[in-house]
Structures are given as C-alpha cells and as structure tokens.
mmCIF file of C-alpha atoms in Angstrom:
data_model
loop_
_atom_site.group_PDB
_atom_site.id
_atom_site.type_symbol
_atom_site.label_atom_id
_atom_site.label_comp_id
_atom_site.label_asym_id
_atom_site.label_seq_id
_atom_site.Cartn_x
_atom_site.Cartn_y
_atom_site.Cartn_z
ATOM 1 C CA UNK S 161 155.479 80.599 98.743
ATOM 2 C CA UNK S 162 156.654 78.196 101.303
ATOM 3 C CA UNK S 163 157.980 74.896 100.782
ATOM 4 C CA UNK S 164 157.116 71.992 103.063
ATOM 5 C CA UNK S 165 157.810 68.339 102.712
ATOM 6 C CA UNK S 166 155.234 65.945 102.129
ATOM 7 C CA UNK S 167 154.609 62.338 103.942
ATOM 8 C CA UNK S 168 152.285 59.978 102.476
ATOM 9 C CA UNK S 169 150.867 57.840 103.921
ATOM 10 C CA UNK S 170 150.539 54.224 102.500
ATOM 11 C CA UNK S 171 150.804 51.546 105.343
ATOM 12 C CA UNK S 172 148.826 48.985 105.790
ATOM 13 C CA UNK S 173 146.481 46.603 103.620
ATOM 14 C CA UNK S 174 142.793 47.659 102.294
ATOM 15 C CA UNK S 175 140.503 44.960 104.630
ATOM 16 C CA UNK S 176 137.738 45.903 102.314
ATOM 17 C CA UNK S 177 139.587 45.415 98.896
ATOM 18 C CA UNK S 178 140.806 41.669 100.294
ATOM 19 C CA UNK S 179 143.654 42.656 102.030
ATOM 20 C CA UNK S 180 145.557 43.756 98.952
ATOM 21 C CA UNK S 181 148.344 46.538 99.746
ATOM 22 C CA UNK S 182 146.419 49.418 98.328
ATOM 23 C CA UNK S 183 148.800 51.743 97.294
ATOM 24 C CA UNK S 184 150.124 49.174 94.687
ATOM 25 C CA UNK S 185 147.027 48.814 93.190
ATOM 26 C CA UNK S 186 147.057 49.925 89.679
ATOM 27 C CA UNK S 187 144.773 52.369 87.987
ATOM 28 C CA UNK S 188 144.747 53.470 84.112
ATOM 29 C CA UNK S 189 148.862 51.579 84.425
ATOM 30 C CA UNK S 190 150.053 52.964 87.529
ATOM 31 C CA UNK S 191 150.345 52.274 90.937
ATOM 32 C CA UNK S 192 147.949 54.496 93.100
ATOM 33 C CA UNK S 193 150.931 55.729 94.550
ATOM 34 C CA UNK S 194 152.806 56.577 91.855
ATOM 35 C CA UNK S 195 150.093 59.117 90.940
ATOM 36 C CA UNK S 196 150.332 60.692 94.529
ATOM 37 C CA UNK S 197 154.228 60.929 94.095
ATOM 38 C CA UNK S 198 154.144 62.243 90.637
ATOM 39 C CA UNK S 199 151.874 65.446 91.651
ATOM 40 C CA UNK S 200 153.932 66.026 94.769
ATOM 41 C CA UNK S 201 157.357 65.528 93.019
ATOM 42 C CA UNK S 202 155.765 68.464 89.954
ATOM 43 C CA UNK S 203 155.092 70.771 92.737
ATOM 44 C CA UNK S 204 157.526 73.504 93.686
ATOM 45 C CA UNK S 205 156.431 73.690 97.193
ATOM 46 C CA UNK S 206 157.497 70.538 98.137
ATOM 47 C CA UNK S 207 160.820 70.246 99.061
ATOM 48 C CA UNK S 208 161.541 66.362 99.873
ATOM 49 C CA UNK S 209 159.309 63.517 99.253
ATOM 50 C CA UNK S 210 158.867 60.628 102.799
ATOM 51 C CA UNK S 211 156.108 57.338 102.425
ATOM 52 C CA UNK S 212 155.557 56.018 105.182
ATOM 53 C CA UNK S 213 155.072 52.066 104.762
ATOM 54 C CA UNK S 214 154.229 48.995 107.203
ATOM 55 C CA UNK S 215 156.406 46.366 107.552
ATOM 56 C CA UNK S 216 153.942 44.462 105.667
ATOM 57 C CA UNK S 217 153.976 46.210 102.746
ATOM 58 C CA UNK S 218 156.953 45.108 100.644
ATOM 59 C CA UNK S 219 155.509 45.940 97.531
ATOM 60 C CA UNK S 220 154.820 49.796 98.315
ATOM 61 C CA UNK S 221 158.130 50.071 99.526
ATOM 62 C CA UNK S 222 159.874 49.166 96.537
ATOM 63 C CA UNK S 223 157.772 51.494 94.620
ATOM 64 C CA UNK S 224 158.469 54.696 96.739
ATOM 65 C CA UNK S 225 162.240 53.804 96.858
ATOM 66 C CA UNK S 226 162.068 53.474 92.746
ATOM 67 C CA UNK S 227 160.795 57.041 92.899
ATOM 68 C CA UNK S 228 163.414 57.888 94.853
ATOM 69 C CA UNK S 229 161.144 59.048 98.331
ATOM 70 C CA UNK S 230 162.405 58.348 101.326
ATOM 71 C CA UNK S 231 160.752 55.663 103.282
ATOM 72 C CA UNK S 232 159.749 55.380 106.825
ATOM 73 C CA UNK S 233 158.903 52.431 108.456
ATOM 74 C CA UNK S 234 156.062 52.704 110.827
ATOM 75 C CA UNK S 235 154.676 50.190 113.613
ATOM 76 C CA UNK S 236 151.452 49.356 112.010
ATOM 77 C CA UNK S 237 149.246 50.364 114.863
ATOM 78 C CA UNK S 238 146.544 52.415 113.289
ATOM 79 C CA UNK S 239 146.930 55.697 111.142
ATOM 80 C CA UNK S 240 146.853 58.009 114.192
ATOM 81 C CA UNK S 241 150.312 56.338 115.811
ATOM 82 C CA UNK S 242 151.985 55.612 112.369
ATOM 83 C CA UNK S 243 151.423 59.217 111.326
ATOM 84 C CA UNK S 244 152.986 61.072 114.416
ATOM 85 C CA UNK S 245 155.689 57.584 114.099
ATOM 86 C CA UNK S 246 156.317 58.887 110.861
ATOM 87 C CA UNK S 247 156.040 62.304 111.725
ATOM 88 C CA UNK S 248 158.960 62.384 114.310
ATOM 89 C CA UNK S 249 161.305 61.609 111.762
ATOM 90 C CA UNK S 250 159.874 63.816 108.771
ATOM 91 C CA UNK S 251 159.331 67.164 111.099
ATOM 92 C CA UNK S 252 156.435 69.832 111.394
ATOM 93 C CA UNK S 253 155.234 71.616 109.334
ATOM 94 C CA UNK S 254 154.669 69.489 106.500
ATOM 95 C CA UNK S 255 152.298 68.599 104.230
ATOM 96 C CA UNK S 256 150.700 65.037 104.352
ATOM 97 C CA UNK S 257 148.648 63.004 102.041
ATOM 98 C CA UNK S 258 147.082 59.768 101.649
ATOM 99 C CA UNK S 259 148.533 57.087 98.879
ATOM 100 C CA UNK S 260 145.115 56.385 97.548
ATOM 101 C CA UNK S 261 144.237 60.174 95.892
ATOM 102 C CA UNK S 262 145.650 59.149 92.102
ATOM 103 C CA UNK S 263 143.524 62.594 90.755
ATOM 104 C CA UNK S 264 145.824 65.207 92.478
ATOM 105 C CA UNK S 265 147.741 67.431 90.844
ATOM 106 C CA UNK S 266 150.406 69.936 91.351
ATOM 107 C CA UNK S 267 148.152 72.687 91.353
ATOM 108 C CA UNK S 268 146.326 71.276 94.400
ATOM 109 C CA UNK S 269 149.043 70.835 96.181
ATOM 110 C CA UNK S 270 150.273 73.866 95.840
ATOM 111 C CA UNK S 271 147.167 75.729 96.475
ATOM 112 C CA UNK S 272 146.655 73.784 99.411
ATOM 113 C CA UNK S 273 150.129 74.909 100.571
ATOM 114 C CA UNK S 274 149.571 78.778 99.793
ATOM 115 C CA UNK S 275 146.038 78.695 101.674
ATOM 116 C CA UNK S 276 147.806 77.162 104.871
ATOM 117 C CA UNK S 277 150.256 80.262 104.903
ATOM 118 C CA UNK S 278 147.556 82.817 104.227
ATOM 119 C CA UNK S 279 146.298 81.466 107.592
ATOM 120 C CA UNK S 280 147.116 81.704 111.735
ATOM 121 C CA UNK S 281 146.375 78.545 112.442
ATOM 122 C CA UNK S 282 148.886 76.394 112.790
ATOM 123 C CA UNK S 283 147.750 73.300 110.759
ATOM 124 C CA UNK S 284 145.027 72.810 107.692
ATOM 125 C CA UNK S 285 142.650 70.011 106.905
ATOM 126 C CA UNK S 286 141.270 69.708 103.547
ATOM 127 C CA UNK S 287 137.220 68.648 102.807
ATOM 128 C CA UNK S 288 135.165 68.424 99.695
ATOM 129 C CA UNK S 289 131.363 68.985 99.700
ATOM 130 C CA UNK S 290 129.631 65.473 100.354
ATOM 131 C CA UNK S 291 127.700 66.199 96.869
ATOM 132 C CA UNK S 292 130.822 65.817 95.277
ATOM 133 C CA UNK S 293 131.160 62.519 96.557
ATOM 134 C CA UNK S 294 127.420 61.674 95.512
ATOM 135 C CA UNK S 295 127.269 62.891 91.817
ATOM 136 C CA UNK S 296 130.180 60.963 91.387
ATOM 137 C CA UNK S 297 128.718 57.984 92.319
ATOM 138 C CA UNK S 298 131.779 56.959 95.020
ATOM 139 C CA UNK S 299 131.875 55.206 98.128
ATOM 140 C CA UNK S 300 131.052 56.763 101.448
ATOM 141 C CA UNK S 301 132.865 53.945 103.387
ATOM 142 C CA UNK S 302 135.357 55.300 105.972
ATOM 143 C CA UNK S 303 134.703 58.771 105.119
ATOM 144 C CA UNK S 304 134.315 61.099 107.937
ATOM 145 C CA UNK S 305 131.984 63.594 107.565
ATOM 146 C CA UNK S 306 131.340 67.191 109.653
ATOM 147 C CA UNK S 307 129.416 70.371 108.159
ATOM 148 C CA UNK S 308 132.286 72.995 107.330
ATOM 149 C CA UNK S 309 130.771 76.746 107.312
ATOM 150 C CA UNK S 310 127.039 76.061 106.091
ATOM 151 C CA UNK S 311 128.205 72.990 103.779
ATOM 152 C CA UNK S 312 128.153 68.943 104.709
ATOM 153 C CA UNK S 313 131.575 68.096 104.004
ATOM 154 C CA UNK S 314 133.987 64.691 103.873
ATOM 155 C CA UNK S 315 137.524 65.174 104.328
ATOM 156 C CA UNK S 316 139.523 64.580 101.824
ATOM 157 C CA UNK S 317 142.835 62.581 103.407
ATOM 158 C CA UNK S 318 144.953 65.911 102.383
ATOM 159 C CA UNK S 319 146.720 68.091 105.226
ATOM 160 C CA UNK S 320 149.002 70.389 106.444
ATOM 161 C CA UNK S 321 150.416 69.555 110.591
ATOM 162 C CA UNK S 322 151.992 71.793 112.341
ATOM 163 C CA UNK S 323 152.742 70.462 114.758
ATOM 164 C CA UNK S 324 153.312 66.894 116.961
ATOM 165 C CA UNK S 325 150.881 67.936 119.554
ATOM 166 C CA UNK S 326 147.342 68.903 118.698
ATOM 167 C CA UNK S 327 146.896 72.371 117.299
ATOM 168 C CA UNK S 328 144.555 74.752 116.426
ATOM 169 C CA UNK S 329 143.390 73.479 112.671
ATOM 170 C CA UNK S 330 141.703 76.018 110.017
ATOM 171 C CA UNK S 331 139.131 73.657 107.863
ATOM 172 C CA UNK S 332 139.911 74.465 104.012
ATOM 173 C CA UNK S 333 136.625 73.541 101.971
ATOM 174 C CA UNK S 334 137.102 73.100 98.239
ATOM 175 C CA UNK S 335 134.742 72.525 95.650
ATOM 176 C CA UNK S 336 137.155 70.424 93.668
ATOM 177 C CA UNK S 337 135.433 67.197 91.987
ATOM 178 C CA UNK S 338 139.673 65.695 91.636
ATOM 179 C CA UNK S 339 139.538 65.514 95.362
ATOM 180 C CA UNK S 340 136.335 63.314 95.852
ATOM 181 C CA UNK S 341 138.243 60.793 93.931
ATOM 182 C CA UNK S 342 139.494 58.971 97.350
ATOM 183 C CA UNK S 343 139.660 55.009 96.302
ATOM 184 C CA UNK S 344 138.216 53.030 99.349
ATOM 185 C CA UNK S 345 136.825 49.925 97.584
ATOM 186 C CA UNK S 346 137.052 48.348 94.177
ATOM 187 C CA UNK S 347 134.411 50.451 93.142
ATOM 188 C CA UNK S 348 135.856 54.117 93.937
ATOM 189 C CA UNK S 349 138.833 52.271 92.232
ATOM 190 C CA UNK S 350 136.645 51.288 88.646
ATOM 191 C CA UNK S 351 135.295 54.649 88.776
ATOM 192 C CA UNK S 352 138.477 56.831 89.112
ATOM 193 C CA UNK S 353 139.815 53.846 86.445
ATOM 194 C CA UNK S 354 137.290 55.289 83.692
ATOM 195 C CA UNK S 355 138.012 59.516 84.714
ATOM 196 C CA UNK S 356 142.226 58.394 84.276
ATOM 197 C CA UNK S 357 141.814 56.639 81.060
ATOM 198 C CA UNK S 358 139.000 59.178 79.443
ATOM 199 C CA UNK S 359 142.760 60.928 77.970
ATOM 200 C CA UNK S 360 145.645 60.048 77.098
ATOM 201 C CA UNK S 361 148.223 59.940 79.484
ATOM 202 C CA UNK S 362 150.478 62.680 77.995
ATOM 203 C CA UNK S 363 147.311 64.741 77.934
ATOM 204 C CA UNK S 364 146.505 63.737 81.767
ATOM 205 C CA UNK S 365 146.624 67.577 82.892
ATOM 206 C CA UNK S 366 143.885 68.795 80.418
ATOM 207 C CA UNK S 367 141.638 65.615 81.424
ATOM 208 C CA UNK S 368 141.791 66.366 85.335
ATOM 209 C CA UNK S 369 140.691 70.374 84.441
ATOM 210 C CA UNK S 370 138.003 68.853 82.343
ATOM 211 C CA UNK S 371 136.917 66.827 85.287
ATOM 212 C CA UNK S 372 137.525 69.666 87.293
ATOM 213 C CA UNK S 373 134.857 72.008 85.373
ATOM 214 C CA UNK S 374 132.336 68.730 85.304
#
C-alpha cells in the first residue's frame, strides 16, 4: 500500500455559519478539525500531515500546530488557488481533504488510498449517493452534484491529486453514510452533533460502523 501525505484544507470563514472559522467549530468536544487530523494521523498510509490555513484564521492554526501538522499559509483567494498554493509546497500525489468531515475514519482513508492505486488514472475524487445526503436529513448547500455510473452523486470534499496541472480523474462512488456527514451550516453541524455523541468517545469506532450499517 502506498503512502501519500494528506493536506487539509481549512482556510477561510463559513459565510453561512456567521463568519465563524469553521474548522474550530466544536462538535461532541472537539474541533471539526481535530476529528479530520485524528483519522488521518491513525492511518498508515499517510505519511505527513499539512493544513492549509488563511491568514485569517488564527484559531485553526493554533489547533493544527498543537497536533503537530504542518501548516501552510495560503492567499485566501478561493479554494481552487489556495489548494494548488498549498499544493506547491506539499507535492503530488497526495491525498487531500476538507476540515469539515469530523465522521472519517482511518479505514476510509485508507481505502480511499488503496482504490487510487488499483487505478490508471492519475488522480481520484470521492462522491456519495445524493440519497445518502437525503435520509440523513443534511444540507444540500454548496454541494456539487453530477450522476457517477447510473447513480446521482455529491462529492464528498475527499481526494487524491496527482498532479498540479489537470489530470485525468477516476470518480470513486461509495455508499458510505460517514461520508455524507459534510457540515455546511449549523444544521449539518446539530445533526453530525447527535451521530458523535450517540457513543462514547472511547467507543467512537464501533458508533461510526453502526452508522455505517444504518
């Protein structure tokens, strides 16, 4: 199995939660981005651990460097730009992630990693079925949507790059309810609240393979 390091991305400020910096927002007693870091730092395929941060976003920063990730500050000019800003410094391939997917897991990740080397293309997007998304109850805001195969999908914010210039990208659809958890607004956020604290937080494994088999 390969290993690839991992950038997540967690610049910026959530307009639609007021402008807080999301990836400090807490869920069940931890930062959204501690949850991301946690699954990436449990997974052996990951090698070394960059967050890429605005320069407005003082808060997240001091979280990632508590957790010992590197940290890469990035211009602030829309995801796009920050994440081949952030990029250039981390290297391709890697794996990259959004900051606001607290139900991932080291599994995930690592079969996310596996099914990107099983493959010729040269970079991986990951998508959920839109159901998911539905009989969950969860927001729809600023999820991009495309059919994958037969199936309506959303993607999920999880990825593999391989490269700085646009490649060829195989589209990896799983029917995994932990990935629909994406927190967009304060509602995602009071919903993935009440699937986090349905176990203890010891027992935080079992809980996401019970949601898993929901």
């Amino acid at each position: 199995m390969p290993k690839l390091p991992a950038l997540v991305m967690a610049g910026g400020r959530a307009k639609r939660m007021g402008g807080v910096e999301k990836p400090a927002v807490e869920v069940a007693g931890k930062p959204l981005l501690v949850w991301v870091l946690e699954a990436l730092q449990d997974c052996c395929c990951v090698d070394r651990i960059t967050v890429a941060v605005s320069r407005d976003a003082g808060v997240t920063r001091s979280i990632a460097e508590r957790l010992g990730a590197e940290v890469v500050v990035t211009p602030g000019d829309g995801y796009v730009h920050d994440l081949r800003f952030a990029l250039e410094s981390v290297g391709t391939p890697a794996l990259t992630v959004t900051a606001d997917l607290p139900c991932l897991t080291p599994d995930i990740v690592g079969l996310v990693i596996a099914a990107w080397a099983a493959v010729p293309e040269p970079s991986l997007s990951v998508w959920v079925p839109r159901s998911l998304i539905v009989k969950a109850g969860l927001s729809l805001w600023r999820r991009f949507e495309s059919t994958v195969g037969n199936v309506r999908a959303v993607v999920v914010g999880l990825n593999v790059v391989g490269g700085l210039r646009k490649t060829d990208e195989f589209k990896l659809l799983l029917d995994e309810p932990r990935l629909a958890y994406n927190v967009n607004t304060w509602h995602d956020l009071r919903k993935v609240e009440g699937v986090l604290r349905s176990c203890p937080r010891e027992e935080r494994a079992q809980g996401l393979q019970a949601l898993k088999t929901r």
